[in-house]
CSV table of C-alpha atoms in Angstrom, one decimal:
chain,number,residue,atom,x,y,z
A,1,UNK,CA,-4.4,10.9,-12.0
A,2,UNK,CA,-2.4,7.6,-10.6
A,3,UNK,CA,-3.7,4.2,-10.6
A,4,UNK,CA,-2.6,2.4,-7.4
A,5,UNK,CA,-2.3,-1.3,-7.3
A,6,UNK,CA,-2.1,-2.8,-3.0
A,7,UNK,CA,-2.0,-6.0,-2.5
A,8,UNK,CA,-1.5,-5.7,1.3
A,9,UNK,CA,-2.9,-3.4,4.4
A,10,UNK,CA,-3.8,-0.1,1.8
A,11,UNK,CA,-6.4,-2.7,0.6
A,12,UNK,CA,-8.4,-1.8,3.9
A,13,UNK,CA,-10.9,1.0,3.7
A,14,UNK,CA,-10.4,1.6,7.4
A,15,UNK,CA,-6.4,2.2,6.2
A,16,UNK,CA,-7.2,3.9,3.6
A,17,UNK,CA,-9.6,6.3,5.5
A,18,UNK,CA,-7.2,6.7,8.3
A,19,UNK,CA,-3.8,8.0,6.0
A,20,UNK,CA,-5.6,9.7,3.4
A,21,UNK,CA,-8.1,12.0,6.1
A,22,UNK,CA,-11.6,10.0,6.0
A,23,UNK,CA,-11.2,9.1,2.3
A,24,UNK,CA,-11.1,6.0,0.5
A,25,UNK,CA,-10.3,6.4,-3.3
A,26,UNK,CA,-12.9,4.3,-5.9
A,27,UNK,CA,-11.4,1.0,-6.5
A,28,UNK,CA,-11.6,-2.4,-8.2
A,29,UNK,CA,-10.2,-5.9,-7.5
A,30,UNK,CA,-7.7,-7.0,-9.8
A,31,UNK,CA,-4.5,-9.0,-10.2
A,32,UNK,CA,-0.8,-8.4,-11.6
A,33,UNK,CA,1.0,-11.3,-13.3
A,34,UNK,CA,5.1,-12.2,-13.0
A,35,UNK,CA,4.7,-10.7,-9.1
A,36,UNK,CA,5.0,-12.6,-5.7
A,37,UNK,CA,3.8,-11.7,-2.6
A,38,UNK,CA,5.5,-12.6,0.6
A,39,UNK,CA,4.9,-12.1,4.6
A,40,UNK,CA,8.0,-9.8,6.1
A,41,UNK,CA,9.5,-11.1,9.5
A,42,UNK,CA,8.6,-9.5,12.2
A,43,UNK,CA,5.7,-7.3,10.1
A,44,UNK,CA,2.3,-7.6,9.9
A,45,UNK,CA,2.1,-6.0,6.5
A,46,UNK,CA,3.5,-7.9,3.4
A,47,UNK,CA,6.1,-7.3,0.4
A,48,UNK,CA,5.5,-8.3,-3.6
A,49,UNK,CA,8.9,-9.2,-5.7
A,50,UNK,CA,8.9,-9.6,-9.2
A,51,UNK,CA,8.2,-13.5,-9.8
A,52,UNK,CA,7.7,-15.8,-12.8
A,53,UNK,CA,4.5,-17.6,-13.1
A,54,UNK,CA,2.9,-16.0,-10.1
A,55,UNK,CA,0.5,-13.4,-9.6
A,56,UNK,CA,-1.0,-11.1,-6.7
A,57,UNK,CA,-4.3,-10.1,-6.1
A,58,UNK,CA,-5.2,-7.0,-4.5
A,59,UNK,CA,-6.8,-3.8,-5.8
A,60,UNK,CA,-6.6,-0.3,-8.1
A,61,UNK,CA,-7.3,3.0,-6.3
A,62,UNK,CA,-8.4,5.0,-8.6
A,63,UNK,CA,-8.7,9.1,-9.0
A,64,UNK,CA,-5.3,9.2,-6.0
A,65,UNK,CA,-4.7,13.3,-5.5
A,66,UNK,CA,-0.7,14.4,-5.7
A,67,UNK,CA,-1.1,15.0,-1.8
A,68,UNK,CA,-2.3,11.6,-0.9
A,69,UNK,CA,0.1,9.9,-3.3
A,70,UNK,CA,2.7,11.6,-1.1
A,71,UNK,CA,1.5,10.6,1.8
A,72,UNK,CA,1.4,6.7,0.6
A,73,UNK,CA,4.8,7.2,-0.5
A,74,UNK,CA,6.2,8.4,2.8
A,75,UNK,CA,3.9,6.0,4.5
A,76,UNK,CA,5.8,2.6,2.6
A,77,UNK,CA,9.1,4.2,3.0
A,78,UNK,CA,12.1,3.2,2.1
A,79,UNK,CA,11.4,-0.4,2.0
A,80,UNK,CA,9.7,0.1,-1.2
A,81,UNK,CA,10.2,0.8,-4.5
A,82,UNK,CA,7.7,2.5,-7.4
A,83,UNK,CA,7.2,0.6,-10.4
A,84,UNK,CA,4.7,0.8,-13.5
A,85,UNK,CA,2.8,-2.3,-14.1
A,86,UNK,CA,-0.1,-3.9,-16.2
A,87,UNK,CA,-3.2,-4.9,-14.1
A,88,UNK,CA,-5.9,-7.0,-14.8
A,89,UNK,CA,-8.8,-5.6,-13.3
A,90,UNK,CA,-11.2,-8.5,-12.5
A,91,UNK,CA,-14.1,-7.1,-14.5
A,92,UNK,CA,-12.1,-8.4,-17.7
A,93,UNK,CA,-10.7,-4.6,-18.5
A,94,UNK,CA,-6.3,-4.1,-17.6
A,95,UNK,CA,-5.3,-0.6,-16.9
A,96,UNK,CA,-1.4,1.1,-16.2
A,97,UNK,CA,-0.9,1.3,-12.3
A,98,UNK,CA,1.6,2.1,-10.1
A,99,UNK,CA,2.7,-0.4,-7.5
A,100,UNK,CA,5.0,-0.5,-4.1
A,101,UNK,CA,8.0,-3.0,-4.6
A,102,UNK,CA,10.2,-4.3,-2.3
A,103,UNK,CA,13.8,-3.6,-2.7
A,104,UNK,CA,16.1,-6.7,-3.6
A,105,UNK,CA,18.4,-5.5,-1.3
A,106,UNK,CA,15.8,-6.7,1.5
A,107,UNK,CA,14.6,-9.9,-0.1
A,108,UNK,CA,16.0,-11.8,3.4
A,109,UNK,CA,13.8,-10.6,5.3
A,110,UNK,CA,10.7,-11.9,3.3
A,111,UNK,CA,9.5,-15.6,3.7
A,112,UNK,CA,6.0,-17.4,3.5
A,113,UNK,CA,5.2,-17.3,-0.4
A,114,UNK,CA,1.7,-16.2,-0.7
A,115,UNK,CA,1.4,-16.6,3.0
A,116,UNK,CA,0.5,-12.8,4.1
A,117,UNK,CA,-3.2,-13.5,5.0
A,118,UNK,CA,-5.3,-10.5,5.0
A,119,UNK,CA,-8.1,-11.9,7.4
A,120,UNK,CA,-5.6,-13.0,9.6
A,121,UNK,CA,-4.3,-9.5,9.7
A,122,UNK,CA,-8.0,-8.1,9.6
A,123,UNK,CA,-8.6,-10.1,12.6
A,124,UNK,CA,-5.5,-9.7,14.6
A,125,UNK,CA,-3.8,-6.5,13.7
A,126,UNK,CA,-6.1,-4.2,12.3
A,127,UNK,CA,-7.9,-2.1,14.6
A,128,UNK,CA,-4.0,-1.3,16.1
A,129,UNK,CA,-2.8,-0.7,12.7
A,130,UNK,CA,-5.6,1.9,12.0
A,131,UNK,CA,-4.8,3.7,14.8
A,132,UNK,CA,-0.7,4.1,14.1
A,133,UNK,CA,-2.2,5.0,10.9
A,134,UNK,CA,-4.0,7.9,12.1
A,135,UNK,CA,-1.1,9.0,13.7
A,136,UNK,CA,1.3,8.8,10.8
A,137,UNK,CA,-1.0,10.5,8.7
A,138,UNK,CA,-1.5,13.3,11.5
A,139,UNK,CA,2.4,13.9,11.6
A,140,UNK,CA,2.5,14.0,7.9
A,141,UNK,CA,-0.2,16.6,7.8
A,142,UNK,CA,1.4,18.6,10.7
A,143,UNK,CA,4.8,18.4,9.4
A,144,UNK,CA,3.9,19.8,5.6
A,145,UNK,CA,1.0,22.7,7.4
A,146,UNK,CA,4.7,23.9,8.8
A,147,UNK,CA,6.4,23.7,6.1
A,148,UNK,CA,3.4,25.4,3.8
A,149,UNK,CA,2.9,22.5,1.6
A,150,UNK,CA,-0.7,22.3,2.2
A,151,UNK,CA,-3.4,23.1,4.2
A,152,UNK,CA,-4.3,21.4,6.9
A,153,UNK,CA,-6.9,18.7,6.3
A,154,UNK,CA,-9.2,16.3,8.7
């Protein structure tokens, strides 16, 4: 099974629970090294880019199923890219994780070093968030039921 380390809105249980129908994997706060994170213009969610002497906190999911893992990959898109990194986890132990990356090719639209808040975006941009959420997630599911990819789940 795939370690996930989020550093932005996938660290929210209510996201989590809204893309991956009502579940939110087990998880543990922890940090990557040699990464920065950055607010995206005109988002609310952020982007990470590889960085010297910097480091992002977020979390690992843990125990991610193949069909979620799809899901989270359509969900970030294009945008993003997959990469294998070391994480600290916070309770001293590191563990292999996957992580979203943001393409180089975009890097102009990121600004704000470190400046992605997640309370802000708790506060302000949540509750709409976790409903286009539900609705991606809802398409997804639709769109692979046709195709016979899996069952429908909710």
């Amino acid at each position: 099974m795939t370690v996930l380390f989020v550093y932005g809105t996938l660290m929210f249980p209510e996201v989590l629970k809204a893309l991956l129908a009502g579940r939110v994997p087990r998880h543990a706060p922890a940090r990557i090294n040699g990464f920065q994170r950055y607010r995206i213009k005109n988002q609310v969610f952020p982007g990470t880019v590889k960085a010297a002497q910097s480091q992002v906190q977020g979390l690992c999911l843990f125990d991610l199923q193949q069909d979620e893992l799809q899901v989270l990959d359509e969900f970030e898109g294009d945008e993003y890219y997959k990469e294998e990194v070391e994480a600290q986890l916070l309770d001293g132990g590191t563990t292999t994780a996957t992580v979203y990356l943001w393409q180089d090719s975009l890097r102009s639209y990121l600004y704000g070093a470190g400046g992605w808040d997640p309370e802000a975006f708790r506060e302000k941009e949540l509750e709409a968030y976790v409903e286009m959420c539900g609705r991606f997630a809802a398409d997804v599911r639709q769109q692979r039921d046709w195709k016979g990819e899996f069952p429908l789940s909710e």
